[in-house]
Amino acid sequence: MEDQQKYSDLKLGERGAILSIIAYICLSILKLVIGYTADSEALRADGLNNTTDIIASIAVLIGLKLSQKPADLDHPYGHWKAETVASMIASFIMMVVGIQVLYTAISSIFKGGHTSPDLIAAWTGIFSALVMYGVYRYNKSLARKINSQSVMAAAKDNLSDAWVSIGTAVGIIGAQFQLAWLDPLAAVVVGFLICKTAWGIFHEASHQLTDGFDEETIQSYKETILNTYGVKGIKDLKARSYGNNTVVDVVILVNSTLDITSAHDISTNVERTLMKEHGVYDVHVHVEPN
């Protein structure tokens, strides 16, 4: 029943990814067309940024769909990590585009002979920022509702894109005051932001795939276990992530005079407490006498 609820949450999470894809497709076309028409290097860079966001959102959507596949013979733990793998692939694509934007923008600065872009490019940036802020609010609310890290990551990307568009608009407006070099400079900033976002996604995905886990969260698990009746100590405690699910392995110490049934009841209580208080997906408890 719990697995079914998690699969339902993943299905619901697809809405956020689909909304992001639609918004990014529309805005990337708008920015690239206006960027070339108004001769704005910054807006074109922002449009390219949104094309990478389309890819990233598609990767999240594919990951969410693959994660819904139940466990099978060659995936006994399920397919929960599929969205993490998809996020890593998206980060590589984003980094390539970010570097390309940086190269083009820096080359443009050194070439000189800049002209101030049409002011419609700035209005396009402001409009885009408002749209992405609305998408961010929706995805943030959805991520909290279904407790999805990937949808929350998408929401954070939506917010960063809103700020990128604001920065683009500022650069374009500044270029109107005989500071035409501000437009390609804004494109450089956009390129750095694309690379920064790509690195952040890669770092988080690789950390999860190599079974890295937050130490403070581990400590909170430890405190909860030690406060469970019958637990005298903890010999070993590990945790890892399977997509949005957390799996905990713990070796607890109990009174050596306890019978098997009593020791089993304590281990069951530890499992239930971690699942209830911390939302842990699965807990493996091993009991040793002390």
CSV table of C-alpha atoms in Angstrom, one decimal:
chain,number,residue,atom,x,y,z
A,1,MET,CA,0.0,0.0,0.0
A,2,GLU,CA,2.9,2.3,0.9
A,3,ASP,CA,4.6,1.5,-2.5
A,4,GLN,CA,1.4,2.3,-4.3
A,5,GLN,CA,1.2,5.7,-2.7
A,6,LYS,CA,4.8,6.5,-3.6
A,7,TYR,CA,4.1,5.4,-7.2
A,8,SER,CA,1.0,7.7,-7.2
A,9,ASP,CA,3.2,10.6,-5.9
A,10,LEU,CA,5.7,10.0,-8.8
A,11,LYS,CA,2.8,10.1,-11.3
A,12,LEU,CA,1.6,13.4,-9.8
A,13,GLY,CA,5.1,14.7,-10.0
A,14,GLU,CA,5.0,14.3,-13.8
A,15,ARG,CA,2.7,17.3,-13.9
A,16,GLY,CA,5.4,19.6,-12.7
A,17,ALA,CA,7.9,18.3,-15.2
A,18,ILE,CA,5.4,18.7,-18.1
A,19,LEU,CA,4.5,22.2,-17.0
A,20,SER,CA,8.2,23.1,-17.0
A,21,ILE,CA,8.7,21.6,-20.4
A,22,ILE,CA,5.8,23.6,-21.9
A,23,ALA,CA,7.0,26.8,-20.3
A,24,TYR,CA,10.6,26.3,-21.4
A,25,ILE,CA,9.7,25.5,-25.0
A,26,CYS,CA,7.5,28.6,-25.4
A,27,LEU,CA,10.0,30.9,-23.7
A,28,SER,CA,13.1,29.5,-25.5
A,29,ILE,CA,11.4,30.1,-28.9
A,30,LEU,CA,10.3,33.6,-27.8
A,31,LYS,CA,13.7,34.6,-26.5
A,32,LEU,CA,15.7,33.2,-29.5
A,33,VAL,CA,13.4,34.9,-32.0
A,34,ILE,CA,13.4,38.3,-30.2
A,35,GLY,CA,17.1,37.9,-29.3
A,36,TYR,CA,18.0,37.7,-33.0
A,37,THR,CA,15.5,40.3,-34.1
A,38,ALA,CA,16.5,42.8,-31.4
A,39,ASP,CA,20.2,41.8,-31.7
A,40,SER,CA,20.6,40.9,-28.0
A,41,GLU,CA,23.4,38.6,-27.1
A,42,ALA,CA,22.1,38.2,-23.5
A,43,LEU,CA,18.6,37.3,-24.6
A,44,ARG,CA,19.9,34.7,-27.1
A,45,ALA,CA,22.0,33.2,-24.3
A,46,ASP,CA,19.0,33.2,-22.0
A,47,GLY,CA,17.0,31.4,-24.8
A,48,LEU,CA,19.8,28.8,-25.1
A,49,ASN,CA,19.7,28.4,-21.3
A,50,ASN,CA,16.0,27.5,-21.6
A,51,THR,CA,16.7,24.9,-24.3
A,52,THR,CA,19.0,23.1,-21.8
A,53,ASP,CA,16.2,23.4,-19.2
A,54,ILE,CA,13.8,21.6,-21.7
A,55,ILE,CA,16.3,18.7,-21.8
A,56,ALA,CA,16.7,18.7,-18.0
A,57,SER,CA,12.9,18.7,-17.5
A,58,ILE,CA,12.5,15.9,-20.0
A,59,ALA,CA,15.2,13.9,-18.1
A,60,VAL,CA,13.2,14.5,-14.9
A,61,LEU,CA,10.0,13.3,-16.6
A,62,ILE,CA,11.7,10.2,-18.0
A,63,GLY,CA,13.2,9.5,-14.6
A,64,LEU,CA,9.9,9.9,-12.8
A,65,LYS,CA,8.3,7.4,-15.3
A,66,LEU,CA,11.1,4.9,-15.1
A,67,SER,CA,11.1,5.1,-11.3
A,68,GLN,CA,7.5,3.9,-11.3
A,69,LYS,CA,8.5,0.5,-12.6
A,70,PRO,CA,8.2,-2.1,-9.9
A,71,ALA,CA,11.1,-4.3,-8.8
A,72,ASP,CA,12.0,-7.1,-11.2
A,73,LEU,CA,14.5,-9.9,-11.5
A,74,ASP,CA,17.5,-7.7,-12.4
A,75,HIS,CA,16.3,-4.7,-10.3
A,76,PRO,CA,15.3,-6.3,-7.0
A,77,TYR,CA,15.4,-3.0,-5.2
A,78,GLY,CA,13.2,-1.3,-7.8
A,79,HIS,CA,14.0,1.5,-10.3
A,80,TRP,CA,14.0,4.4,-7.9
A,81,LYS,CA,17.5,5.6,-8.9
A,82,ALA,CA,16.4,6.2,-12.6
A,83,GLU,CA,15.5,9.9,-12.0
A,84,THR,CA,18.9,10.4,-10.4
A,85,VAL,CA,20.7,8.9,-13.4
A,86,ALA,CA,18.6,11.1,-15.7
A,87,SER,CA,19.5,14.2,-13.7
A,88,MET,CA,23.2,13.4,-14.2
A,89,ILE,CA,22.8,13.0,-17.9
A,90,ALA,CA,21.0,16.4,-18.1
A,91,SER,CA,23.8,18.1,-16.1
A,92,PHE,CA,26.3,17.0,-18.8
A,93,ILE,CA,24.2,18.5,-21.6
A,94,MET,CA,23.7,21.7,-19.6
A,95,MET,CA,27.4,22.1,-19.0
A,96,VAL,CA,28.2,21.8,-22.7
A,97,VAL,CA,25.6,24.4,-23.6
A,98,GLY,CA,26.9,26.7,-20.7
A,99,ILE,CA,30.5,26.5,-22.0
A,100,GLN,CA,29.3,27.3,-25.5
A,101,VAL,CA,27.4,30.4,-24.3
A,102,LEU,CA,30.4,31.5,-22.4
A,103,TYR,CA,32.7,31.1,-25.4
A,104,THR,CA,30.3,33.0,-27.7
A,105,ALA,CA,29.7,35.8,-25.3
A,106,ILE,CA,33.4,36.3,-24.4
A,107,SER,CA,34.4,36.3,-28.0
A,108,SER,CA,31.7,38.9,-28.7
A,109,ILE,CA,33.2,41.2,-25.9
A,110,PHE,CA,36.7,41.1,-27.4
A,111,LYS,CA,35.4,41.7,-31.0
A,112,GLY,CA,33.9,45.0,-29.9
A,113,GLY,CA,31.6,47.1,-32.1
A,114,HIS,CA,28.6,46.4,-30.0
A,115,THR,CA,25.2,48.1,-30.7
A,116,SER,CA,22.5,48.6,-28.1
A,117,PRO,CA,19.8,45.9,-28.5
A,118,ASP,CA,16.1,46.9,-29.0
A,119,LEU,CA,14.3,47.6,-25.7
A,120,ILE,CA,11.7,44.9,-26.6
A,121,ALA,CA,14.4,42.3,-25.6
A,122,ALA,CA,14.3,43.7,-22.0
A,123,TRP,CA,10.5,43.5,-21.8
A,124,THR,CA,10.8,39.9,-23.0
A,125,GLY,CA,13.2,39.1,-20.2
A,126,ILE,CA,10.9,40.6,-17.6
A,127,PHE,CA,7.9,38.7,-19.0
A,128,SER,CA,9.9,35.5,-18.9
A,129,ALA,CA,10.9,36.1,-15.3
A,130,LEU,CA,7.3,36.5,-14.2
A,131,VAL,CA,6.2,33.3,-16.1
A,132,MET,CA,9.1,31.2,-14.5
A,133,TYR,CA,8.3,32.6,-11.1
A,134,GLY,CA,4.8,31.3,-11.4
A,135,VAL,CA,6.0,27.9,-12.6
A,136,TYR,CA,8.5,27.9,-9.6
A,137,ARG,CA,5.6,28.5,-7.1
A,138,TYR,CA,3.6,25.7,-8.6
A,139,ASN,CA,6.4,23.1,-8.6
A,140,LYS,CA,7.6,24.1,-5.1
A,141,SER,CA,4.0,23.5,-3.8
A,142,LEU,CA,3.8,20.2,-5.7
A,143,ALA,CA,7.2,19.0,-4.4
A,144,ARG,CA,6.3,19.6,-0.8
A,145,LYS,CA,2.9,17.9,-1.3
A,146,ILE,CA,4.5,14.7,-2.7
A,147,ASN,CA,7.9,15.0,-0.9
A,148,SER,CA,9.8,14.8,-4.2
A,149,GLN,CA,13.5,15.9,-4.3
A,150,SER,CA,13.6,15.9,-8.1
A,151,VAL,CA,10.5,18.1,-8.5
A,152,MET,CA,11.9,20.4,-5.8
A,153,ALA,CA,15.2,20.5,-7.7
A,154,ALA,CA,13.2,21.5,-10.8
A,155,ALA,CA,11.5,24.2,-8.8
A,156,LYS,CA,14.8,25.6,-7.8
A,157,ASP,CA,15.9,25.6,-11.4
A,158,ASN,CA,12.7,27.5,-12.3
A,159,LEU,CA,13.6,30.2,-9.8
A,160,SER,CA,17.2,30.5,-11.0
A,161,ASP,CA,15.9,30.9,-14.5
A,162,ALA,CA,13.6,33.7,-13.3
A,163,TRP,CA,16.7,35.5,-11.8
A,164,VAL,CA,18.7,34.8,-15.0
A,165,SER,CA,15.9,36.5,-17.1
A,166,ILE,CA,15.9,39.5,-14.6
A,167,GLY,CA,19.7,39.8,-15.0
A,168,THR,CA,19.3,39.6,-18.8
A,169,ALA,CA,16.8,42.5,-18.7
A,170,VAL,CA,19.1,44.6,-16.5
A,171,GLY,CA,22.0,44.1,-18.9
A,172,ILE,CA,19.8,45.0,-21.9
A,173,ILE,CA,18.4,48.1,-20.2
A,174,GLY,CA,21.9,49.2,-19.2
A,175,ALA,CA,23.1,48.8,-22.8
A,176,GLN,CA,20.6,51.6,-23.7
A,177,PHE,CA,22.7,54.2,-21.8
A,178,GLN,CA,25.7,54.1,-24.2
A,179,LEU,CA,26.9,50.9,-22.4
A,180,ALA,CA,26.4,48.4,-25.2
A,181,TRP,CA,29.1,46.1,-23.8
A,182,LEU,CA,26.7,45.3,-20.9
A,183,ASP,CA,24.6,43.1,-23.2
A,184,PRO,CA,27.4,40.6,-24.0
A,185,LEU,CA,28.6,40.9,-20.4
A,186,ALA,CA,25.1,39.8,-19.2
A,187,ALA,CA,25.4,36.8,-21.6
A,188,VAL,CA,28.7,35.9,-19.9
A,189,VAL,CA,26.8,35.9,-16.5
A,190,VAL,CA,24.1,33.7,-18.0
A,191,GLY,CA,26.7,31.3,-19.2
A,192,PHE,CA,28.3,31.1,-15.7
A,193,LEU,CA,24.8,30.5,-14.2
A,194,ILE,CA,24.1,27.6,-16.6
A,195,CYS,CA,27.4,26.0,-15.7
A,196,LYS,CA,26.8,26.6,-12.0
A,197,THR,CA,23.4,25.0,-12.2
A,198,ALA,CA,24.8,22.0,-14.2
A,199,TRP,CA,27.5,21.5,-11.6
A,200,GLY,CA,25.0,21.6,-8.7
A,201,ILE,CA,22.8,19.0,-10.4
A,202,PHE,CA,25.8,16.8,-11.1
A,203,HIS,CA,27.2,17.1,-7.6
A,204,GLU,CA,23.9,16.1,-6.0
A,205,ALA,CA,23.3,13.2,-8.4
A,206,SER,CA,26.8,11.8,-8.1
A,207,HIS,CA,26.6,12.1,-4.3
A,208,GLN,CA,23.4,10.0,-4.2
A,209,LEU,CA,24.6,7.4,-6.8
A,210,THR,CA,27.8,6.8,-4.7
A,211,ASP,CA,25.6,6.3,-1.6
A,212,GLY,CA,26.6,9.6,0.0
A,213,PHE,CA,24.3,10.7,2.8
A,214,ASP,CA,23.8,13.8,4.9
A,215,GLU,CA,25.6,13.4,8.3
A,216,GLU,CA,23.1,15.6,10.2
A,217,THR,CA,20.2,13.4,9.0
A,218,ILE,CA,22.1,10.3,10.2
A,219,GLN,CA,22.6,11.9,13.6
A,220,SER,CA,18.9,12.6,13.9
A,221,TYR,CA,18.2,9.0,13.1
A,222,LYS,CA,20.7,8.0,15.8
A,223,GLU,CA,19.0,10.1,18.4
A,224,THR,CA,15.6,8.7,17.5
A,225,ILE,CA,16.9,5.1,17.7
A,226,LEU,CA,18.6,5.6,21.1
A,227,ASN,CA,15.4,7.1,22.5
A,228,THR,CA,13.5,3.9,21.5
A,229,TYR,CA,12.6,1.7,24.5
A,230,GLY,CA,14.8,-1.3,24.9
A,231,VAL,CA,17.7,0.0,22.8
A,232,LYS,CA,21.0,0.1,24.8
A,233,GLY,CA,23.2,1.4,22.1
A,234,ILE,CA,24.1,1.5,18.4
A,235,LYS,CA,26.9,-0.5,17.0
A,236,ASP,CA,26.6,0.6,13.4
A,237,LEU,CA,24.3,2.9,11.4
A,238,LYS,CA,24.2,3.6,7.7
A,239,ALA,CA,21.7,5.2,5.3
A,240,ARG,CA,21.5,5.5,1.5
A,241,SER,CA,19.0,6.9,-1.0
A,242,TYR,CA,17.1,5.1,-3.7
A,243,GLY,CA,15.7,8.1,-5.7
A,244,ASN,CA,13.5,9.9,-3.2
A,245,ASN,CA,13.4,7.0,-0.8
A,246,THR,CA,15.8,6.5,2.2
A,247,VAL,CA,16.9,3.0,3.3
A,248,VAL,CA,18.5,2.6,6.7
A,249,ASP,CA,20.7,-0.2,8.0
A,250,VAL,CA,21.3,-0.3,11.7
A,251,VAL,CA,22.9,-2.7,14.3
A,252,ILE,CA,21.4,-2.1,17.7
A,253,LEU,CA,22.5,-3.4,21.1
A,254,VAL,CA,19.9,-4.9,23.5
A,255,ASN,CA,20.0,-6.5,26.9
A,256,SER,CA,21.6,-10.0,26.5
A,257,THR,CA,19.0,-11.5,28.8
A,258,LEU,CA,16.1,-10.8,26.5
A,259,ASP,CA,14.4,-13.6,24.6
A,260,ILE,CA,14.2,-13.7,20.8
A,261,THR,CA,10.6,-12.4,20.8
A,262,SER,CA,11.3,-9.4,22.9
A,263,ALA,CA,14.4,-8.5,20.9
A,264,HIS,CA,12.4,-8.8,17.7
A,265,ASP,CA,9.7,-6.5,19.1
A,266,ILE,CA,12.3,-3.8,19.9
A,267,SER,CA,13.7,-4.0,16.3
A,268,THR,CA,10.2,-3.7,14.9
A,269,ASN,CA,9.6,-0.7,17.1
A,270,VAL,CA,12.8,0.9,15.7
A,271,GLU,CA,11.6,0.3,12.2
A,272,ARG,CA,8.2,1.8,12.8
A,273,THR,CA,9.5,4.8,14.6
A,274,LEU,CA,12.0,5.7,11.8
A,275,MET,CA,9.3,5.3,9.2
A,276,LYS,CA,6.8,7.4,11.1
A,277,GLU,CA,9.0,10.2,12.4
A,278,HIS,CA,11.5,10.5,9.5
A,279,GLY,CA,9.6,9.1,6.5
A,280,VAL,CA,12.2,6.4,6.0
A,281,TYR,CA,11.1,4.0,3.2
A,282,ASP,CA,12.8,0.8,4.5
A,283,VAL,CA,14.8,-0.1,7.7
A,284,HIS,CA,17.0,-3.2,8.2
A,285,VAL,CA,17.6,-3.8,11.9
A,286,HIS,CA,20.1,-6.3,13.2
A,287,VAL,CA,20.1,-7.1,16.9
A,288,GLU,CA,23.1,-7.9,19.0
A,289,PRO,CA,23.3,-8.7,22.8
A,290,ASN,CA,25.1,-6.4,25.1
